[in-house]
PDB file of C-alpha atoms in Angstrom:
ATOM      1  CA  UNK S   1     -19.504  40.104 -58.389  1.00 63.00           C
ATOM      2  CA  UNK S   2     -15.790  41.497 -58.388  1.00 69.00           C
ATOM      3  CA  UNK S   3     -14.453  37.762 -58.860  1.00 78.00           C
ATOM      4  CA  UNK S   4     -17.165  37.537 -62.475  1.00 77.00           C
ATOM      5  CA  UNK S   5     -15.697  40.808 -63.543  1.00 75.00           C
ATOM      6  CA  UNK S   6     -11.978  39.284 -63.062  1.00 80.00           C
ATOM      7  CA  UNK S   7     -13.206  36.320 -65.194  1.00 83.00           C
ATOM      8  CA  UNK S   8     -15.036  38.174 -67.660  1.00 81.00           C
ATOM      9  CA  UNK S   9     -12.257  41.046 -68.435  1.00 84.00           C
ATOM     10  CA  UNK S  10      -9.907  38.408 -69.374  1.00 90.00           C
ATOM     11  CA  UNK S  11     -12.296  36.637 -71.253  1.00 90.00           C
ATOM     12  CA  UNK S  12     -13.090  39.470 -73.446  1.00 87.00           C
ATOM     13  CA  UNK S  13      -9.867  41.051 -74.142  1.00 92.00           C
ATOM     14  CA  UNK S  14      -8.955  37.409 -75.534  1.00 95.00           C
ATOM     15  CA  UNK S  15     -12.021  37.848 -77.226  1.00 94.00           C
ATOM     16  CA  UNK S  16     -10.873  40.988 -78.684  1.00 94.00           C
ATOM     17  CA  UNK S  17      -7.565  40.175 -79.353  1.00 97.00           C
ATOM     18  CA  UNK S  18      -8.376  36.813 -81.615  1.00 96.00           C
ATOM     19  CA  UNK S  19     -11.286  38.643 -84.149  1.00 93.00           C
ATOM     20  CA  UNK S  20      -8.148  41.564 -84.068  1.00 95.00           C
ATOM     21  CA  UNK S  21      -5.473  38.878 -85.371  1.00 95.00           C
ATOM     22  CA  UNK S  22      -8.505  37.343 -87.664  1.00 92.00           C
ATOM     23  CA  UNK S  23      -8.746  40.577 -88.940  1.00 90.00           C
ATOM     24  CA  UNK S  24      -5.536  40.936 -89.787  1.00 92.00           C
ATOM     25  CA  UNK S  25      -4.569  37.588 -91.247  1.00 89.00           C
ATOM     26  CA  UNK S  26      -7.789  38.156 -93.423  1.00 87.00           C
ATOM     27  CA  UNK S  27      -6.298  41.588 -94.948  1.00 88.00           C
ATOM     28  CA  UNK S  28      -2.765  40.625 -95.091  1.00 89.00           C
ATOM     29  CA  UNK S  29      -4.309  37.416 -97.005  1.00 87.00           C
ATOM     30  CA  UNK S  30      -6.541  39.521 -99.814  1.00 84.00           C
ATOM     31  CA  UNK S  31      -3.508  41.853-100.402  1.00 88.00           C
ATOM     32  CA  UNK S  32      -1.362  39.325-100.869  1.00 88.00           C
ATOM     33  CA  UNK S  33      -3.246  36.886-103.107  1.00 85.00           C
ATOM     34  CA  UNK S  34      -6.555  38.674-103.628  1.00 81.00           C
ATOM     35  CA  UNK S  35      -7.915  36.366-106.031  1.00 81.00           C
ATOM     36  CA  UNK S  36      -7.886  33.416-103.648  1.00 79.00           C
ATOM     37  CA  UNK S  37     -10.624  32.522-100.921  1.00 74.00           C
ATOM     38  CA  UNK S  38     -10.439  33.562 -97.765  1.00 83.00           C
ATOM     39  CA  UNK S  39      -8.418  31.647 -94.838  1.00 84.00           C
ATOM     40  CA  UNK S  40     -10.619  31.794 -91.709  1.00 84.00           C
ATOM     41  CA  UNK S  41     -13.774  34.075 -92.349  1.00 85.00           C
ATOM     42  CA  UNK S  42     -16.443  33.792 -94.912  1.00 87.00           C
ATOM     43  CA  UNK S  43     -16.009  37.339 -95.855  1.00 82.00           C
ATOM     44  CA  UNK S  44     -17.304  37.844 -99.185  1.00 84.00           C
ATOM     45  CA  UNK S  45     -20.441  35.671 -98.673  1.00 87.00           C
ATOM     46  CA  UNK S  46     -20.944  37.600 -95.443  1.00 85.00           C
ATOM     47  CA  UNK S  47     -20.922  40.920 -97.532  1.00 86.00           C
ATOM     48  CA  UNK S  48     -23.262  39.871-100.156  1.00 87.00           C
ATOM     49  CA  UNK S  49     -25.363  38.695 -97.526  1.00 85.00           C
ATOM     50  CA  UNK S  50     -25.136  42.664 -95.722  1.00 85.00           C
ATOM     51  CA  UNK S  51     -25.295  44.601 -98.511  1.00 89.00           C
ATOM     52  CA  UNK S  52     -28.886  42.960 -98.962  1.00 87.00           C
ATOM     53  CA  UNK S  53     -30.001  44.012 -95.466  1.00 87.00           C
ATOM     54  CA  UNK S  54     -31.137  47.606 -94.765  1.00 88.00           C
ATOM     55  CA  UNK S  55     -31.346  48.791 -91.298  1.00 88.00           C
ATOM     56  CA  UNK S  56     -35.357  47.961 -91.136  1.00 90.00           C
ATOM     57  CA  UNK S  57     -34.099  44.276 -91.603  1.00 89.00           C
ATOM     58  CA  UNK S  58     -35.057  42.230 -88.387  1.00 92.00           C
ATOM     59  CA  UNK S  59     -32.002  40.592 -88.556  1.00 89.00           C
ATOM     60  CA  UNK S  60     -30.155  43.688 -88.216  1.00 90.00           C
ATOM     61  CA  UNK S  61     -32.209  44.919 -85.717  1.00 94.00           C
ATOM     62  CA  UNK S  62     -32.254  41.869 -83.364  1.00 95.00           C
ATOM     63  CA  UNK S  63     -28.506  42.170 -83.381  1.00 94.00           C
ATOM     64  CA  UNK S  64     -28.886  45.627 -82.218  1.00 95.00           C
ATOM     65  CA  UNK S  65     -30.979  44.736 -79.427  1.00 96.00           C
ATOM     66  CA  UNK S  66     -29.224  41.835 -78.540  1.00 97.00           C
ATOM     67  CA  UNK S  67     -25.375  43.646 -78.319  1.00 96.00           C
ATOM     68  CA  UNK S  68     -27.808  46.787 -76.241  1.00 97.00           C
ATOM     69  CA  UNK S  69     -28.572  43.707 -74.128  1.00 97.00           C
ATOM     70  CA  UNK S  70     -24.736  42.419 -73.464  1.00 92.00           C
ATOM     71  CA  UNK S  71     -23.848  45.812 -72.878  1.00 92.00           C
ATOM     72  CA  UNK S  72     -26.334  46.240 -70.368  1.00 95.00           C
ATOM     73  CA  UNK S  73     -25.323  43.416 -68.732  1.00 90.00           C
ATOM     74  CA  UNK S  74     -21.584  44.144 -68.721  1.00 85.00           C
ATOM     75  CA  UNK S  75     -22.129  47.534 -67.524  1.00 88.00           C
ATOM     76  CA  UNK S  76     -24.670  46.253 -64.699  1.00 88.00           C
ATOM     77  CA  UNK S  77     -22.356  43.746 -63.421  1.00 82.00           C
ATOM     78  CA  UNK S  78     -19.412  46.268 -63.186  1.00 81.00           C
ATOM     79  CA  UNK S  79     -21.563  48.853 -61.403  1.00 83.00           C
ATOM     80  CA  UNK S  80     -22.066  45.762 -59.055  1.00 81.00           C
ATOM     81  CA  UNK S  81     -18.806  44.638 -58.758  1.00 76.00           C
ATOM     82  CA  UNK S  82     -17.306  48.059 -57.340  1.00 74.00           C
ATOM     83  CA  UNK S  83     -16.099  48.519 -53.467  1.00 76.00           C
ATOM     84  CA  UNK S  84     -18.521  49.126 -50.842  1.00 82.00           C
ATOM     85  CA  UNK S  85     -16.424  51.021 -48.642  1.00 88.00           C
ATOM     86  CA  UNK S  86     -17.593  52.665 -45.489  1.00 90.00           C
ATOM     87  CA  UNK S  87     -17.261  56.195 -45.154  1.00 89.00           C
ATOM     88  CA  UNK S  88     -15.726  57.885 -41.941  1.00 89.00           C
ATOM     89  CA  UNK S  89     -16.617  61.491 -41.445  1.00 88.00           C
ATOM     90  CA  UNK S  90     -13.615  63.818 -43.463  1.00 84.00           C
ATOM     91  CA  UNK S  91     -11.276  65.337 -41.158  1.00 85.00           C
ATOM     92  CA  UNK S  92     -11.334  68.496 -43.819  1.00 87.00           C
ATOM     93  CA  UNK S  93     -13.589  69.360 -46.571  1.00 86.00           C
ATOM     94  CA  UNK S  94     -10.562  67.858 -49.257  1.00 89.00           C
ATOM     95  CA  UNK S  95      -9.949  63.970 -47.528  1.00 88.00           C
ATOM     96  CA  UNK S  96     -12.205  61.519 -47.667  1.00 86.00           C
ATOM     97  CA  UNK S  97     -11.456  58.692 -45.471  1.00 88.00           C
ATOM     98  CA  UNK S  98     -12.957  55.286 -46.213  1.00 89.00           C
ATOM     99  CA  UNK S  99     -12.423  51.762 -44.079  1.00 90.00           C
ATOM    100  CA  UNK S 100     -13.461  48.237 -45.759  1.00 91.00           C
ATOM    101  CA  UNK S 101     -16.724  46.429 -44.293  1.00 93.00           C
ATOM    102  CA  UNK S 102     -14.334  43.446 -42.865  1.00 93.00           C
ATOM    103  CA  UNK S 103     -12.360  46.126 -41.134  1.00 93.00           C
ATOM    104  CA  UNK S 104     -15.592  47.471 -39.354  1.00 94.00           C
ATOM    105  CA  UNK S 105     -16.979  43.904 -38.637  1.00 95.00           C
ATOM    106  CA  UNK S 106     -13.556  42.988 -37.190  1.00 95.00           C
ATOM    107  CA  UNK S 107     -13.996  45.607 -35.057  1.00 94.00           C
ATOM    108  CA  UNK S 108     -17.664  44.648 -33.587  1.00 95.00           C
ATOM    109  CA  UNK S 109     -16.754  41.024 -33.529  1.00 94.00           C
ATOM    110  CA  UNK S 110     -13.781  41.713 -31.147  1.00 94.00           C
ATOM    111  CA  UNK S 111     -16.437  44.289 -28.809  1.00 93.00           C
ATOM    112  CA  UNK S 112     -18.841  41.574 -29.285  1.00 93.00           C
ATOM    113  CA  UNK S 113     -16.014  38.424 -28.341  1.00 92.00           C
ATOM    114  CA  UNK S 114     -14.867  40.781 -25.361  1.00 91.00           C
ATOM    115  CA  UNK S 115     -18.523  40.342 -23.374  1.00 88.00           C
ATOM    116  CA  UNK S 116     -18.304  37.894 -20.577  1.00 88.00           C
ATOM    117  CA  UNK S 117     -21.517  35.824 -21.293  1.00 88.00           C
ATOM    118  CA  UNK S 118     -20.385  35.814 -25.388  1.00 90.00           C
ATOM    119  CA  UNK S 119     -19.047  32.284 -26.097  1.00 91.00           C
ATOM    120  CA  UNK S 120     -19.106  32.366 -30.254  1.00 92.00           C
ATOM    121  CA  UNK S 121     -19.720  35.480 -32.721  1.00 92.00           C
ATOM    122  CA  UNK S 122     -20.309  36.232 -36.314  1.00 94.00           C
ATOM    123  CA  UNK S 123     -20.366  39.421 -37.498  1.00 95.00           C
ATOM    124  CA  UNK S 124     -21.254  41.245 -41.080  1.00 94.00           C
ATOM    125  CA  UNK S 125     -20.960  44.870 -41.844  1.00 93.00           C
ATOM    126  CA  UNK S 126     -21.571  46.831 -44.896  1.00 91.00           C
ATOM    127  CA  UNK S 127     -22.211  50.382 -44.731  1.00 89.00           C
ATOM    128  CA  UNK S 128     -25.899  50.225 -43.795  1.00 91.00           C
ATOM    129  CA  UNK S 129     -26.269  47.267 -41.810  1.00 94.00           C
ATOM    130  CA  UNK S 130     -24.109  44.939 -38.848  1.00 95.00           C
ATOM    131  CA  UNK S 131     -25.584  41.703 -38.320  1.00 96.00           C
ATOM    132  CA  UNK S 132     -24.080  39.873 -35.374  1.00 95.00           C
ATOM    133  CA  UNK S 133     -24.870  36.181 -34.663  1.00 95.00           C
ATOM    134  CA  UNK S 134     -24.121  35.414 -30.965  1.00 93.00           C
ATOM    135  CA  UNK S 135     -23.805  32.025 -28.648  1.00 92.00           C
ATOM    136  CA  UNK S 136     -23.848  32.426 -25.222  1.00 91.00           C
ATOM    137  CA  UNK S 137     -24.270  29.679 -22.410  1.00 88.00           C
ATOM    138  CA  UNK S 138     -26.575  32.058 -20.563  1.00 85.00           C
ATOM    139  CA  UNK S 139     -29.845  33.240 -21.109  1.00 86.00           C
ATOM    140  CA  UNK S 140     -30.233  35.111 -24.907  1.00 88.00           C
ATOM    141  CA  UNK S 141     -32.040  37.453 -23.455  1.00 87.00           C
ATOM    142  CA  UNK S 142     -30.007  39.202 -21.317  1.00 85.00           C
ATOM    143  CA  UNK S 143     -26.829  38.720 -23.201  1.00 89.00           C
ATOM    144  CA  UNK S 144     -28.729  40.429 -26.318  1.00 92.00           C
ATOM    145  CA  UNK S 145     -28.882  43.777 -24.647  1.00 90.00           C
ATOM    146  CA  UNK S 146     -25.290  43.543 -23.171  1.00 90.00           C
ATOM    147  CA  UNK S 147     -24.222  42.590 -26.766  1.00 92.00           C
ATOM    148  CA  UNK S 148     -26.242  45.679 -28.118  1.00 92.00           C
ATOM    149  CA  UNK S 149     -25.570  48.286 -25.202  1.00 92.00           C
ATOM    150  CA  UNK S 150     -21.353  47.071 -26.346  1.00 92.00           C
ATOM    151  CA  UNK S 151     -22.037  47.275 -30.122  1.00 93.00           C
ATOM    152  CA  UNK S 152     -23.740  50.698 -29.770  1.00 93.00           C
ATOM    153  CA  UNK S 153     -21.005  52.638 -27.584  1.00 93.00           C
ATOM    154  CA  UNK S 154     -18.176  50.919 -30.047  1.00 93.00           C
ATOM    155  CA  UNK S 155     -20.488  52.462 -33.593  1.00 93.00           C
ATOM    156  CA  UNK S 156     -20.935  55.801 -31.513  1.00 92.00           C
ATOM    157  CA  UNK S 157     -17.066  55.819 -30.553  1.00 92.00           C
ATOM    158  CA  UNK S 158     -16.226  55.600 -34.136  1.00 91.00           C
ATOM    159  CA  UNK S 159     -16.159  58.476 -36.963  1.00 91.00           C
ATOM    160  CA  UNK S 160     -18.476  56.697 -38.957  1.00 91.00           C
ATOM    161  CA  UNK S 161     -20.266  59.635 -41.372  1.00 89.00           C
ATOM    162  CA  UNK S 162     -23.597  57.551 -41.441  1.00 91.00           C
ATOM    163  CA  UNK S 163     -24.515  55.217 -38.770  1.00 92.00           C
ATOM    164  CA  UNK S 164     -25.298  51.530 -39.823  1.00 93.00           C
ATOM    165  CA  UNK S 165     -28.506  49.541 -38.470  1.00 94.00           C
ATOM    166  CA  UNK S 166     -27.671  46.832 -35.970  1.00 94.00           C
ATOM    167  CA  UNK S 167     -29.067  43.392 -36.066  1.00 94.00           C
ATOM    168  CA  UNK S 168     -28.113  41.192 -32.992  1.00 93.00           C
ATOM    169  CA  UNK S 169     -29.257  37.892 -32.536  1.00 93.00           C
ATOM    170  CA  UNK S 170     -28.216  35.183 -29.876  1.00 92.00           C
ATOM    171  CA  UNK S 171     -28.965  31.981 -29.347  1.00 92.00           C
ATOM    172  CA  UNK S 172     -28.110  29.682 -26.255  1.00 87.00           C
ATOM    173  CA  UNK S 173     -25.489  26.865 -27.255  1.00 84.00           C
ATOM    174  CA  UNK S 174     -24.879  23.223 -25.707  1.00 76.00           C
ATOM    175  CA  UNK S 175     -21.857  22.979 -23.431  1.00 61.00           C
ATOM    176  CA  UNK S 176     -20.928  23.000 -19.899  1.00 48.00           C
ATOM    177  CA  UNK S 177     -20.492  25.909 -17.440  1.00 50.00           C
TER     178      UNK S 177
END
């Protein structure tokens, strides 16, 4: 969501800027020459056209709606788009410490990569849930509870302030031994 916010900021301060220089090619242009038509925008016909509609119109209040709507959605996908950090338990009352969910999934995927039996791992944190996708050339099994005995020391070693849920799957893979 971060990467349509970066596309959409842009987008609408360009959007911004060109009805701002419209704007102001359209004044400068009636107080120069005021009896000529306009340049770009229809203006006049535009305010004949609103000075006919009362707020009760359903024109005017399907525009309403509709900018409500876009602003909904703009707002929505900025609430979205903001960092999921992972919060560490505050050494004093006046720091907060924070680490990034990569950070805390590099650190499981190295406990995970460290087991004996592990032969392949994927790991994804976020600050309620680590999912770790295994391969071992062993039995699943077994591994699986190594794997989460290893993942479960490493989150209680850490100064995490709320403990994630831990999903751990393996699956056997082809090779030699």
């Amino acid at each position: 969501m971060r990467f349509v916010l970066r596309l959409l900021s842009p987008v609408l301060g360009l959007l911004v800027a060109a009805v701002g220089l419209i704007t102001t090619i359209e004044v400068v242009t009636a107080w120069v020459a005021p009896a000529s038509s306009p340049l770009v925008v229809p203006w006049p016909t535009w305010q004949a056209a609103l000075l006919s509609s009362t707020w009760s119109s359903p024109v005017v209040r399907g525009v309403a709606i509709g900018v409500g709507v876009v602003g909904l959605l703009v707002l929505l996908v900025a609430l979205v788009a903001r960092r999921h950090d992972v919060r560490l338990t505050d050494p004093v009352p006046e720091v907060t410490v924070t680490t990034s969910p990569r950070s805390l999934a590099r650190a499981v995927g190295h406990e995970v990569r460290s087991h004996a039996d592990v032969v392949s791992a994927s790991v994804v944190a976020s600050s309620k849930k680590v999912v770790i996708k295994a391969g071992t050339l062993d039995a699943p099994d077994d591994v699986r509870a190594g794997v989460r005995e290893r993942v479960d020391e490493l989150l209680s070693r850490l100064p995490l302030a709320r403990r994630p849920r831990v999903s751990v799957s393996v699956a056997a893979t082809k090779g030699v031994k």
